[in-house]
PDB file of C-alpha atoms and ligand atoms in Angstrom:
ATOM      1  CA  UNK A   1       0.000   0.000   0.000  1.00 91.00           C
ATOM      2  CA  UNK A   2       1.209   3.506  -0.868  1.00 97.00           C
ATOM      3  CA  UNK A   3       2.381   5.479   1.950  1.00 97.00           C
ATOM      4  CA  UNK A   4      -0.176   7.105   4.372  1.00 98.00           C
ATOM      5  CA  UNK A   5      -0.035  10.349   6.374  1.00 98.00           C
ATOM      6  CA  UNK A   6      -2.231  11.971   8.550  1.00 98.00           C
ATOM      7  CA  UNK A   7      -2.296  15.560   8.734  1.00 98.00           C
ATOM      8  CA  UNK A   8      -3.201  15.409  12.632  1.00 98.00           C
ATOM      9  CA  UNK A   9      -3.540  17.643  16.188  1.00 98.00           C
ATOM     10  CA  UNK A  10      -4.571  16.274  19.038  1.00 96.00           C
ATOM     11  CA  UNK A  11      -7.207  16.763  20.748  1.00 92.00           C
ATOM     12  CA  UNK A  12      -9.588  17.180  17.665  1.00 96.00           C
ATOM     13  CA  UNK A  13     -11.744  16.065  14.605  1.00 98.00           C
ATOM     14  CA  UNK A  14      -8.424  14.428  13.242  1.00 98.00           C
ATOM     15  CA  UNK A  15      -8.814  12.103  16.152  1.00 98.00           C
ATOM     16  CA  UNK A  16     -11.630  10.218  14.466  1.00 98.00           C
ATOM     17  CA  UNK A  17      -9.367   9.262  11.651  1.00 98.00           C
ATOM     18  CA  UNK A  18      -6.294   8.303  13.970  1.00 98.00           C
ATOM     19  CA  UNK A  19      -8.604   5.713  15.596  1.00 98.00           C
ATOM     20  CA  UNK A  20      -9.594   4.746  11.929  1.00 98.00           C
ATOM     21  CA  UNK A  21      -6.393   4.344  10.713  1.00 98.00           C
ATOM     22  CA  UNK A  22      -5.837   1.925  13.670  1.00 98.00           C
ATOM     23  CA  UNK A  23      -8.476  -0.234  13.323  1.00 98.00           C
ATOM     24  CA  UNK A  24      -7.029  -1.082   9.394  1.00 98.00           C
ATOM     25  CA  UNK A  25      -4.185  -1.658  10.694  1.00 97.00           C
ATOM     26  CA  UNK A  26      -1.686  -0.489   7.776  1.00 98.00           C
ATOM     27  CA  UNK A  27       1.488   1.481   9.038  1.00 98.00           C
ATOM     28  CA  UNK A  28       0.811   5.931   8.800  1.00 98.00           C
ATOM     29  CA  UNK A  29       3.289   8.577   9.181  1.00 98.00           C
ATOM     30  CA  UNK A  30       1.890  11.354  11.504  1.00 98.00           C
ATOM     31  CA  UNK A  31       2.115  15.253  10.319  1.00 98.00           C
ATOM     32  CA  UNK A  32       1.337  17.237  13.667  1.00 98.00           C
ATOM     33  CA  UNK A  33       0.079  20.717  13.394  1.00 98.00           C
ATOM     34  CA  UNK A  34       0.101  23.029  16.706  1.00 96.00           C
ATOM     35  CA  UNK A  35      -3.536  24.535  15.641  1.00 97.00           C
ATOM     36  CA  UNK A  36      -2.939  27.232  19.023  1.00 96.00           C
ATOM     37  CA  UNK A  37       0.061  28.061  17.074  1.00 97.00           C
ATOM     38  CA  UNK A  38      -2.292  28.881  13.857  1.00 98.00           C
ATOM     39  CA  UNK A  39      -0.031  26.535  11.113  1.00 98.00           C
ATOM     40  CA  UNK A  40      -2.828  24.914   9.564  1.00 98.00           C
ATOM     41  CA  UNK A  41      -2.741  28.360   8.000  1.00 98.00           C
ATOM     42  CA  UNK A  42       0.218  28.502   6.688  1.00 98.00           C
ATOM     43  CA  UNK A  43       0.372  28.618   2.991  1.00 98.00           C
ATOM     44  CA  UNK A  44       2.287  25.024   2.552  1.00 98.00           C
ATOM     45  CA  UNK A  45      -1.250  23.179   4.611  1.00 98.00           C
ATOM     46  CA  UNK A  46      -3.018  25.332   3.045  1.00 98.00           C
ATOM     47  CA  UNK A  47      -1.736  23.576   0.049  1.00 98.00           C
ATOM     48  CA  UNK A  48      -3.066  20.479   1.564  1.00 98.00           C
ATOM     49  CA  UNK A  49      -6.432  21.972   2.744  1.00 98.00           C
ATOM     50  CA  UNK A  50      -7.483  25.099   1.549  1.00 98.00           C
ATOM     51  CA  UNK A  51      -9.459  25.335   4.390  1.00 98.00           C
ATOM     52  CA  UNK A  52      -7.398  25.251   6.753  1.00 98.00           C
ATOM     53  CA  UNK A  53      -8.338  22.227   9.230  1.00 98.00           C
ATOM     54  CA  UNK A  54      -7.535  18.849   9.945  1.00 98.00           C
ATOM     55  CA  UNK A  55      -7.801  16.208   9.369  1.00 98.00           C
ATOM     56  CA  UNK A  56      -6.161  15.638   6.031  1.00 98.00           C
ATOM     57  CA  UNK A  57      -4.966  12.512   4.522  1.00 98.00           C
ATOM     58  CA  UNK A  58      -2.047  12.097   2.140  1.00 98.00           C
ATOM     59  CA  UNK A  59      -2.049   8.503   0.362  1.00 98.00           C
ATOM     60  CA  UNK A  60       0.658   8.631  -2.045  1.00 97.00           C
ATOM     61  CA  UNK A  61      -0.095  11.152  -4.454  1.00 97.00           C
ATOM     62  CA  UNK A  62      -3.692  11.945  -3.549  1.00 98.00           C
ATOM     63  CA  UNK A  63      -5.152  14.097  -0.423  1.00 98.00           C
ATOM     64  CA  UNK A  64      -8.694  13.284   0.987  1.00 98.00           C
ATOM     65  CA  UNK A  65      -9.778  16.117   3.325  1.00 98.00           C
ATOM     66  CA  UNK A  66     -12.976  15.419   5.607  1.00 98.00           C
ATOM     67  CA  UNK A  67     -13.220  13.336   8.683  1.00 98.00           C
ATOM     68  CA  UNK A  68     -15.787  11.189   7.569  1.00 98.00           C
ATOM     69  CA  UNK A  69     -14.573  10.952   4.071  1.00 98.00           C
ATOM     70  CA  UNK A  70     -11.416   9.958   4.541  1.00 98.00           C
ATOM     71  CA  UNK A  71     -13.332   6.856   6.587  1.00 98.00           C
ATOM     72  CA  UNK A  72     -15.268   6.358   3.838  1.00 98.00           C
ATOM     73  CA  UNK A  73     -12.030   5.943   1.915  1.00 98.00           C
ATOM     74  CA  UNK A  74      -9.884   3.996   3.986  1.00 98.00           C
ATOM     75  CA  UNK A  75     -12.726   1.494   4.132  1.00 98.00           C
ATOM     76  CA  UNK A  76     -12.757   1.419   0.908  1.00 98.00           C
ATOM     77  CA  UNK A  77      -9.168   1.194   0.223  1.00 98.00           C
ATOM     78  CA  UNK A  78      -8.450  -1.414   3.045  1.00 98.00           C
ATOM     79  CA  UNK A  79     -11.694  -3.852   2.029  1.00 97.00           C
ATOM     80  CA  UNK A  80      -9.503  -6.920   3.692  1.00 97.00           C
ATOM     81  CA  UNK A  81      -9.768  -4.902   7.177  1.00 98.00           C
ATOM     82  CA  UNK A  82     -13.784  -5.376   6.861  1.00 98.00           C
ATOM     83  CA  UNK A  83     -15.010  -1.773   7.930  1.00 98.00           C
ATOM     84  CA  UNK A  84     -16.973  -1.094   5.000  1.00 98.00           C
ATOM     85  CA  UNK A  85     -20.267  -2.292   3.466  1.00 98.00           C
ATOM     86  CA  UNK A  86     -18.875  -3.397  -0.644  1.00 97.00           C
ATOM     87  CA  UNK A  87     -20.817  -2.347  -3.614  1.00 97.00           C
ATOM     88  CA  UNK A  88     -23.316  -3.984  -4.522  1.00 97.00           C
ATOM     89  CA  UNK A  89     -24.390  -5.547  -0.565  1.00 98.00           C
ATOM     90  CA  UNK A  90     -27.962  -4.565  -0.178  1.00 98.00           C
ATOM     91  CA  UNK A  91     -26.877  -2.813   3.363  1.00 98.00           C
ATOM     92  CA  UNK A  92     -24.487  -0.819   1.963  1.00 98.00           C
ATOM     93  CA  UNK A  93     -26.864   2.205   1.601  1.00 98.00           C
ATOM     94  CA  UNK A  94     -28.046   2.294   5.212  1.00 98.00           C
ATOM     95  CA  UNK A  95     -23.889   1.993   5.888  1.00 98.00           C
ATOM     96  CA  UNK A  96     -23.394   5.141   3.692  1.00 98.00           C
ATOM     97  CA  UNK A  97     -26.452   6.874   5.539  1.00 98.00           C
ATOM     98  CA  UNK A  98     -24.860   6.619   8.565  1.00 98.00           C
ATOM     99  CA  UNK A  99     -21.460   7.976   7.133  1.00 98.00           C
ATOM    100  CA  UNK A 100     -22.867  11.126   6.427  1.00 98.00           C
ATOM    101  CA  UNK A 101     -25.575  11.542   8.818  1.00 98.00           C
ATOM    102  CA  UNK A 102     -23.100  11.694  11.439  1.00 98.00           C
ATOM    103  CA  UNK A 103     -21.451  15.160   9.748  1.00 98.00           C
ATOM    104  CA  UNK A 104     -24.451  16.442   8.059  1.00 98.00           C
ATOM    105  CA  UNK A 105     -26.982  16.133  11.402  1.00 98.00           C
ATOM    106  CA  UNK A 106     -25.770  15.048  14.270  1.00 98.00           C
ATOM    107  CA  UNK A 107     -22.627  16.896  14.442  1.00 98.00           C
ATOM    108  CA  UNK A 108     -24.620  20.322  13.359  1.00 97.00           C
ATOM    109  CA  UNK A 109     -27.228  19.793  15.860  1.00 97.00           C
ATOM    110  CA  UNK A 110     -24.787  19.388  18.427  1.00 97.00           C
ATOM    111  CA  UNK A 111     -22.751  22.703  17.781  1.00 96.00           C
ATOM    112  CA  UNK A 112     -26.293  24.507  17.182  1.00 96.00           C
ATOM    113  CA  UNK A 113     -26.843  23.429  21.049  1.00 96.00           C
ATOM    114  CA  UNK A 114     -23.553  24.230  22.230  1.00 96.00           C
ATOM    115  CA  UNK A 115     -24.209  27.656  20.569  1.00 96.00           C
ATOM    116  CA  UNK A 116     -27.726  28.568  20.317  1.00 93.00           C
ATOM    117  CA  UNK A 117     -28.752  30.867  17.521  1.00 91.00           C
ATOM    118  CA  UNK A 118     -29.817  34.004  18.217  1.00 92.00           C
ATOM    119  CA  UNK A 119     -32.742  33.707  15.856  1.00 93.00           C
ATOM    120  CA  UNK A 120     -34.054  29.909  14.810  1.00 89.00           C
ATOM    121  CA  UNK A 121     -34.242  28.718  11.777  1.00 92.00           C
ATOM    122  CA  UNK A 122     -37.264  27.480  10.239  1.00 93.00           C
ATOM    123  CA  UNK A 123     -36.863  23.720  10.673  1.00 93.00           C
ATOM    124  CA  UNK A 124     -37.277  23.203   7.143  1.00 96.00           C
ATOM    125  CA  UNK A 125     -34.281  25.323   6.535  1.00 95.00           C
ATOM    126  CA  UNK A 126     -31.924  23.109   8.741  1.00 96.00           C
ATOM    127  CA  UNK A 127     -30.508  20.078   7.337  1.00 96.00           C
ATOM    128  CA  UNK A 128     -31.227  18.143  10.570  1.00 97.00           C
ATOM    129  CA  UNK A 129     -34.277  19.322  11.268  1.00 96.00           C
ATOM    130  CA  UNK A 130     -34.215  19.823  15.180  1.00 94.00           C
ATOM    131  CA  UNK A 131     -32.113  17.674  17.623  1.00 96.00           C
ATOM    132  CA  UNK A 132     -34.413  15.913  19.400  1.00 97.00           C
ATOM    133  CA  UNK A 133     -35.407  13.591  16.429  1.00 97.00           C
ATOM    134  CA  UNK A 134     -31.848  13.468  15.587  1.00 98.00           C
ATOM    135  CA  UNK A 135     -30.909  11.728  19.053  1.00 98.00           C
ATOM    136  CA  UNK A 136     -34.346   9.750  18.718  1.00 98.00           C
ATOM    137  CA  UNK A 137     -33.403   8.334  15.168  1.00 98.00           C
ATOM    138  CA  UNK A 138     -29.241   7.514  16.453  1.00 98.00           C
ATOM    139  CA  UNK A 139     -30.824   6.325  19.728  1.00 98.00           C
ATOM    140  CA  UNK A 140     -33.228   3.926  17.964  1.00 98.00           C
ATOM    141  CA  UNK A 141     -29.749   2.737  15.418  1.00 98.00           C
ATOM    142  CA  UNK A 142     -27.334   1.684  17.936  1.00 98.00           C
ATOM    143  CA  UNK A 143     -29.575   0.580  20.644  1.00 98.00           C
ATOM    144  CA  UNK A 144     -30.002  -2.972  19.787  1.00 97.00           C
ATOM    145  CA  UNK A 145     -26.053  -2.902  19.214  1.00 96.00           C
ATOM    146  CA  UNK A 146     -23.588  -4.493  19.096  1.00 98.00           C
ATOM    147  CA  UNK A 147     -22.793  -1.580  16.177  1.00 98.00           C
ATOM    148  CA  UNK A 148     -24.655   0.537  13.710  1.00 98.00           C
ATOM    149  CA  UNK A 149     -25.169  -2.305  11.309  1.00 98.00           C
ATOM    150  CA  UNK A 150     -25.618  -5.136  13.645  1.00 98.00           C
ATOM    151  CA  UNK A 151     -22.572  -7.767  14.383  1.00 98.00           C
ATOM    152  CA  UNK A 152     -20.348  -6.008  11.775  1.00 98.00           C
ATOM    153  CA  UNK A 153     -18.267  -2.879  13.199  1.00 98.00           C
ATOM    154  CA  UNK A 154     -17.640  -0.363  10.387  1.00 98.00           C
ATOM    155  CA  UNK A 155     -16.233   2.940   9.488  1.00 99.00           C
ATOM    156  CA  UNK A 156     -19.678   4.174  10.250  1.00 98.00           C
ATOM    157  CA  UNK A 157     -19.186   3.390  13.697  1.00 98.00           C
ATOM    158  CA  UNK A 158     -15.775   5.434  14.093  1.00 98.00           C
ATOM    159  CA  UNK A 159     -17.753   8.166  12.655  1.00 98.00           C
ATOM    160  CA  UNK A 160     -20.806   8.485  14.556  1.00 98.00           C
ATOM    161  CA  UNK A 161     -19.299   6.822  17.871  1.00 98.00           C
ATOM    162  CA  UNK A 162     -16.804   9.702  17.613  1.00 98.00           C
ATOM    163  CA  UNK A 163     -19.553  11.968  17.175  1.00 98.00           C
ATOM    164  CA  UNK A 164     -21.795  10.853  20.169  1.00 98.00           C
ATOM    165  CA  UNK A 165     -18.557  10.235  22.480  1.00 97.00           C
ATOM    166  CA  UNK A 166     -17.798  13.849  21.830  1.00 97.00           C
ATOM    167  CA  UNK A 167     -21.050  15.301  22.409  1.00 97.00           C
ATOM    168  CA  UNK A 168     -21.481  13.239  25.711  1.00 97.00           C
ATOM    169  CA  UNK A 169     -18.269  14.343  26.950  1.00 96.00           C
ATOM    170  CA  UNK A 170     -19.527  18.340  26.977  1.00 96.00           C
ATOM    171  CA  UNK A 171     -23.074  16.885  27.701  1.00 97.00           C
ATOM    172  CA  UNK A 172     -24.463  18.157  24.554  1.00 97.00           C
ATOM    173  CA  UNK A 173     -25.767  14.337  23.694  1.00 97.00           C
ATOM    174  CA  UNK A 174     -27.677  12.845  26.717  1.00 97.00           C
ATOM    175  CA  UNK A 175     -26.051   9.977  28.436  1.00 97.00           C
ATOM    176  CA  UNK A 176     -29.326   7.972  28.026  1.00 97.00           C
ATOM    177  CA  UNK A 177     -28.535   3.919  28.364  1.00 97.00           C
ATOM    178  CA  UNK A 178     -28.672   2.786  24.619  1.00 98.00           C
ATOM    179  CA  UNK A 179     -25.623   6.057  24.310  1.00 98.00           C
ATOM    180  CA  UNK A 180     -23.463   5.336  26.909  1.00 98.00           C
ATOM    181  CA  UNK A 181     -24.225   1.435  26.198  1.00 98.00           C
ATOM    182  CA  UNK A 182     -22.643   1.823  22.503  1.00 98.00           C
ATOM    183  CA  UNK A 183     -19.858   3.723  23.653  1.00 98.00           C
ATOM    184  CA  UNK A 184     -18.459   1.224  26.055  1.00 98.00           C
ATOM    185  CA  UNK A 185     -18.559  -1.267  23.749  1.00 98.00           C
ATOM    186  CA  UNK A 186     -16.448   0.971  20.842  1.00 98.00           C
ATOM    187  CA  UNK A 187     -14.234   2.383  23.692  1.00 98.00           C
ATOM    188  CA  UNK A 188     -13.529  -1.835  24.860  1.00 98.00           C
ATOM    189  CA  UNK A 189     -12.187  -1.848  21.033  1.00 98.00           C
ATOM    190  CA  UNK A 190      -8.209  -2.222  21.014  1.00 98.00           C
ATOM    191  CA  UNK A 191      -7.733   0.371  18.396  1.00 98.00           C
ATOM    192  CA  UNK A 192      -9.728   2.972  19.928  1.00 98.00           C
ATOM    193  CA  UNK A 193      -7.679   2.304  23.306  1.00 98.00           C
ATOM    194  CA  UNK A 194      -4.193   3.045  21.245  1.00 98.00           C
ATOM    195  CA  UNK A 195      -5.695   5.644  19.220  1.00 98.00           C
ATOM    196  CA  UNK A 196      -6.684   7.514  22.327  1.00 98.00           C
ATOM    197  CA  UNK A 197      -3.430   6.332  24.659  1.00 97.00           C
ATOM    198  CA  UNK A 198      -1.479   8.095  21.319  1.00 97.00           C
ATOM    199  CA  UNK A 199      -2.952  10.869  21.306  1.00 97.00           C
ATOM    200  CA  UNK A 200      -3.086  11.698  24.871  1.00 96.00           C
ATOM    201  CA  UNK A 201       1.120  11.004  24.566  1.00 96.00           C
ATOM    202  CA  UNK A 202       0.896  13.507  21.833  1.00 95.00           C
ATOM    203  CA  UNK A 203      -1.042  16.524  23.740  1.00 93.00           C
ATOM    204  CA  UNK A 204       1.164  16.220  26.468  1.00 90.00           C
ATOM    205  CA  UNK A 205       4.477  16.144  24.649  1.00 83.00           C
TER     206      UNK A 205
HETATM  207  N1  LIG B   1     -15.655  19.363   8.488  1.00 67.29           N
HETATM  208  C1  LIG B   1     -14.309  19.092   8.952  1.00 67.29           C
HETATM  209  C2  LIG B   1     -14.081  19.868  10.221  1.00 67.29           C
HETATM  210  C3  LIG B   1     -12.624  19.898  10.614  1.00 67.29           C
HETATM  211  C4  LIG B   1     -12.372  20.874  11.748  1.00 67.29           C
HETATM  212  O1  LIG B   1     -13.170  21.766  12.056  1.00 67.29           O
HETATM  213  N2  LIG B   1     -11.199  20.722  12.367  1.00 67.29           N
HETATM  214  C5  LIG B   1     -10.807  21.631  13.427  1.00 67.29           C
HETATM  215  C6  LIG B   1     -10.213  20.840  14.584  1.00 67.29           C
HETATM  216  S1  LIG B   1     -11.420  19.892  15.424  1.00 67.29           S
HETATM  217  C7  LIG B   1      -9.723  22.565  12.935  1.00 67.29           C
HETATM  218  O2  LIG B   1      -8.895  22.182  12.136  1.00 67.29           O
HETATM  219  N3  LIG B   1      -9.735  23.789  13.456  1.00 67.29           N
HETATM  220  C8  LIG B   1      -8.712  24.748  13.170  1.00 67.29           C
HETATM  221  C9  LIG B   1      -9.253  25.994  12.538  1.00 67.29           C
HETATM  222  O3  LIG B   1     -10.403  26.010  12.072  1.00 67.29           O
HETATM  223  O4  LIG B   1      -8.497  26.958  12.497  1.00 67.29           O
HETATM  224  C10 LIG B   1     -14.099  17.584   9.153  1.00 67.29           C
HETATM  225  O5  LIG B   1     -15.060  16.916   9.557  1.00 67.29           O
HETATM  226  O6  LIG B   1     -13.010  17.071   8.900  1.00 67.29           O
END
Protein backbone atom coordinates (compact mmCIF):
# COMPACT_ATOMS: atom_id res chain seq x y z
CA UNK A 1 0.00 0.00 0.00
CA UNK A 2 1.21 3.51 -0.87
CA UNK A 3 2.38 5.48 1.95
CA UNK A 4 -0.18 7.11 4.37
CA UNK A 5 -0.03 10.35 6.37
CA UNK A 6 -2.23 11.97 8.55
CA UNK A 7 -2.30 15.56 8.73
CA UNK A 8 -3.20 15.41 12.63
CA UNK A 9 -3.54 17.64 16.19
CA UNK A 10 -4.57 16.27 19.04
CA UNK A 11 -7.21 16.76 20.75
CA UNK A 12 -9.59 17.18 17.67
CA UNK A 13 -11.74 16.07 14.61
CA UNK A 14 -8.42 14.43 13.24
CA UNK A 15 -8.81 12.10 16.15
CA UNK A 16 -11.63 10.22 14.47
CA UNK A 17 -9.37 9.26 11.65
CA UNK A 18 -6.29 8.30 13.97
CA UNK A 19 -8.60 5.71 15.60
CA UNK A 20 -9.59 4.75 11.93
CA UNK A 21 -6.39 4.34 10.71
CA UNK A 22 -5.84 1.93 13.67
CA UNK A 23 -8.48 -0.23 13.32
CA UNK A 24 -7.03 -1.08 9.39
CA UNK A 25 -4.19 -1.66 10.69
CA UNK A 26 -1.69 -0.49 7.78
CA UNK A 27 1.49 1.48 9.04
CA UNK A 28 0.81 5.93 8.80
CA UNK A 29 3.29 8.58 9.18
CA UNK A 30 1.89 11.35 11.50
CA UNK A 31 2.12 15.25 10.32
CA UNK A 32 1.34 17.24 13.67
CA UNK A 33 0.08 20.72 13.39
CA UNK A 34 0.10 23.03 16.71
CA UNK A 35 -3.54 24.54 15.64
CA UNK A 36 -2.94 27.23 19.02
CA UNK A 37 0.06 28.06 17.07
CA UNK A 38 -2.29 28.88 13.86
CA UNK A 39 -0.03 26.53 11.11
CA UNK A 40 -2.83 24.91 9.56
CA UNK A 41 -2.74 28.36 8.00
CA UNK A 42 0.22 28.50 6.69
CA UNK A 43 0.37 28.62 2.99
CA UNK A 44 2.29 25.02 2.55
CA UNK A 45 -1.25 23.18 4.61
CA UNK A 46 -3.02 25.33 3.05
CA UNK A 47 -1.74 23.58 0.05
CA UNK A 48 -3.07 20.48 1.56
CA UNK A 49 -6.43 21.97 2.74
CA UNK A 50 -7.48 25.10 1.55
CA UNK A 51 -9.46 25.33 4.39
CA UNK A 52 -7.40 25.25 6.75
CA UNK A 53 -8.34 22.23 9.23
CA UNK A 54 -7.53 18.85 9.94
CA UNK A 55 -7.80 16.21 9.37
CA UNK A 56 -6.16 15.64 6.03
CA UNK A 57 -4.97 12.51 4.52
CA UNK A 58 -2.05 12.10 2.14
CA UNK A 59 -2.05 8.50 0.36
CA UNK A 60 0.66 8.63 -2.05
CA UNK A 61 -0.10 11.15 -4.45
CA UNK A 62 -3.69 11.94 -3.55
CA UNK A 63 -5.15 14.10 -0.42
CA UNK A 64 -8.69 13.28 0.99
CA UNK A 65 -9.78 16.12 3.32
CA UNK A 66 -12.98 15.42 5.61
CA UNK A 67 -13.22 13.34 8.68
CA UNK A 68 -15.79 11.19 7.57
CA UNK A 69 -14.57 10.95 4.07
CA UNK A 70 -11.42 9.96 4.54
CA UNK A 71 -13.33 6.86 6.59
CA UNK A 72 -15.27 6.36 3.84
CA UNK A 73 -12.03 5.94 1.92
CA UNK A 74 -9.88 4.00 3.99
CA UNK A 75 -12.73 1.49 4.13
CA UNK A 76 -12.76 1.42 0.91
CA UNK A 77 -9.17 1.19 0.22
CA UNK A 78 -8.45 -1.41 3.04
CA UNK A 79 -11.69 -3.85 2.03
CA UNK A 80 -9.50 -6.92 3.69
CA UNK A 81 -9.77 -4.90 7.18
CA UNK A 82 -13.78 -5.38 6.86
CA UNK A 83 -15.01 -1.77 7.93
CA UNK A 84 -16.97 -1.09 5.00
CA UNK A 85 -20.27 -2.29 3.47
CA UNK A 86 -18.87 -3.40 -0.64
CA UNK A 87 -20.82 -2.35 -3.61
CA UNK A 88 -23.32 -3.98 -4.52
CA UNK A 89 -24.39 -5.55 -0.56
CA UNK A 90 -27.96 -4.57 -0.18
CA UNK A 91 -26.88 -2.81 3.36
CA UNK A 92 -24.49 -0.82 1.96
CA UNK A 93 -26.86 2.21 1.60
CA UNK A 94 -28.05 2.29 5.21
CA UNK A 95 -23.89 1.99 5.89
CA UNK A 96 -23.39 5.14 3.69
CA UNK A 97 -26.45 6.87 5.54
CA UNK A 98 -24.86 6.62 8.57
CA UNK A 99 -21.46 7.98 7.13
CA UNK A 100 -22.87 11.13 6.43
CA UNK A 101 -25.57 11.54 8.82
CA UNK A 102 -23.10 11.69 11.44
CA UNK A 103 -21.45 15.16 9.75
CA UNK A 104 -24.45 16.44 8.06
CA UNK A 105 -26.98 16.13 11.40
CA UNK A 106 -25.77 15.05 14.27
CA UNK A 107 -22.63 16.90 14.44
CA UNK A 108 -24.62 20.32 13.36
CA UNK A 109 -27.23 19.79 15.86
CA UNK A 110 -24.79 19.39 18.43
CA UNK A 111 -22.75 22.70 17.78
CA UNK A 112 -26.29 24.51 17.18
CA UNK A 113 -26.84 23.43 21.05
CA UNK A 114 -23.55 24.23 22.23
CA UNK A 115 -24.21 27.66 20.57
CA UNK A 116 -27.73 28.57 20.32
CA UNK A 117 -28.75 30.87 17.52
CA UNK A 118 -29.82 34.00 18.22
CA UNK A 119 -32.74 33.71 15.86
CA UNK A 120 -34.05 29.91 14.81
CA UNK A 121 -34.24 28.72 11.78
CA UNK A 122 -37.26 27.48 10.24
CA UNK A 123 -36.86 23.72 10.67
CA UNK A 124 -37.28 23.20 7.14
CA UNK A 125 -34.28 25.32 6.53
CA UNK A 126 -31.92 23.11 8.74
CA UNK A 127 -30.51 20.08 7.34
CA UNK A 128 -31.23 18.14 10.57
CA UNK A 129 -34.28 19.32 11.27
CA UNK A 130 -34.22 19.82 15.18
CA UNK A 131 -32.11 17.67 17.62
CA UNK A 132 -34.41 15.91 19.40
CA UNK A 133 -35.41 13.59 16.43
CA UNK A 134 -31.85 13.47 15.59
CA UNK A 135 -30.91 11.73 19.05
CA UNK A 136 -34.35 9.75 18.72
CA UNK A 137 -33.40 8.33 15.17
CA UNK A 138 -29.24 7.51 16.45
CA UNK A 139 -30.82 6.32 19.73
CA UNK A 140 -33.23 3.93 17.96
CA UNK A 141 -29.75 2.74 15.42
CA UNK A 142 -27.33 1.68 17.94
CA UNK A 143 -29.57 0.58 20.64
CA UNK A 144 -30.00 -2.97 19.79
CA UNK A 145 -26.05 -2.90 19.21
CA UNK A 146 -23.59 -4.49 19.10
CA UNK A 147 -22.79 -1.58 16.18
CA UNK A 148 -24.65 0.54 13.71
CA UNK A 149 -25.17 -2.30 11.31
CA UNK A 150 -25.62 -5.14 13.65
CA UNK A 151 -22.57 -7.77 14.38
CA UNK A 152 -20.35 -6.01 11.77
CA UNK A 153 -18.27 -2.88 13.20
CA UNK A 154 -17.64 -0.36 10.39
CA UNK A 155 -16.23 2.94 9.49
CA UNK A 156 -19.68 4.17 10.25
CA UNK A 157 -19.19 3.39 13.70
CA UNK A 158 -15.77 5.43 14.09
CA UNK A 159 -17.75 8.17 12.66
CA UNK A 160 -20.81 8.49 14.56
CA UNK A 161 -19.30 6.82 17.87
CA UNK A 162 -16.80 9.70 17.61
CA UNK A 163 -19.55 11.97 17.18
CA UNK A 164 -21.79 10.85 20.17
CA UNK A 165 -18.56 10.23 22.48
CA UNK A 166 -17.80 13.85 21.83
CA UNK A 167 -21.05 15.30 22.41
CA UNK A 168 -21.48 13.24 25.71
CA UNK A 169 -18.27 14.34 26.95
CA UNK A 170 -19.53 18.34 26.98
CA UNK A 171 -23.07 16.88 27.70
CA UNK A 172 -24.46 18.16 24.55
CA UNK A 173 -25.77 14.34 23.69
CA UNK A 174 -27.68 12.84 26.72
CA UNK A 175 -26.05 9.98 28.44
CA UNK A 176 -29.33 7.97 28.03
CA UNK A 177 -28.53 3.92 28.36
CA UNK A 178 -28.67 2.79 24.62
CA UNK A 179 -25.62 6.06 24.31
CA UNK A 180 -23.46 5.34 26.91
CA UNK A 181 -24.22 1.43 26.20
CA UNK A 182 -22.64 1.82 22.50
CA UNK A 183 -19.86 3.72 23.65
CA UNK A 184 -18.46 1.22 26.06
CA UNK A 185 -18.56 -1.27 23.75
CA UNK A 186 -16.45 0.97 20.84
CA UNK A 187 -14.23 2.38 23.69
CA UNK A 188 -13.53 -1.83 24.86
CA UNK A 189 -12.19 -1.85 21.03
CA UNK A 190 -8.21 -2.22 21.01
CA UNK A 191 -7.73 0.37 18.40
CA UNK A 192 -9.73 2.97 19.93
CA UNK A 193 -7.68 2.30 23.31
CA UNK A 194 -4.19 3.04 21.25
CA UNK A 195 -5.70 5.64 19.22
CA UNK A 196 -6.68 7.51 22.33
CA UNK A 197 -3.43 6.33 24.66
CA UNK A 198 -1.48 8.10 21.32
CA UNK A 199 -2.95 10.87 21.31
CA UNK A 200 -3.09 11.70 24.87
CA UNK A 201 1.12 11.00 24.57
CA UNK A 202 0.90 13.51 21.83
CA UNK A 203 -1.04 16.52 23.74
CA UNK A 204 1.16 16.22 26.47
CA UNK A 205 4.48 16.14 24.65
N1 LIG B 1 -15.65 19.36 8.49
C1 LIG B 1 -14.31 19.09 8.95
C2 LIG B 1 -14.08 19.87 10.22
C3 LIG B 1 -12.62 19.90 10.61
C4 LIG B 1 -12.37 20.87 11.75
O1 LIG B 1 -13.17 21.77 12.06
N2 LIG B 1 -11.20 20.72 12.37
C5 LIG B 1 -10.81 21.63 13.43
C6 LIG B 1 -10.21 20.84 14.58
S1 LIG B 1 -11.42 19.89 15.42
C7 LIG B 1 -9.72 22.57 12.93
O2 LIG B 1 -8.90 22.18 12.14
N3 LIG B 1 -9.73 23.79 13.46
C8 LIG B 1 -8.71 24.75 13.17
C9 LIG B 1 -9.25 25.99 12.54
O3 LIG B 1 -10.40 26.01 12.07
O4 LIG B 1 -8.50 26.96 12.50
C10 LIG B 1 -14.10 17.58 9.15
O5 LIG B 1 -15.06 16.92 9.56
O6 LIG B 1 -13.01 17.07 8.90
Amino acid sequence: MEKLTLYHAAPSRSSIVRWMLEEVGEPYDLHVLKLAAGEQHAPEYRAVNPMGKVPALRHGEIVVTEAAAICTYLADEVPHARLNVPIGDPHRGRYLKWLFFAPACIEPAITDRAFPRQEQPPRGMLGYGEIDTVIKVVADAVEPGPYLMGDQFTAADVVVGSTLRWGMMFDLVPKGPEFVAYGSRLEQRPALQRATALDRELAQA
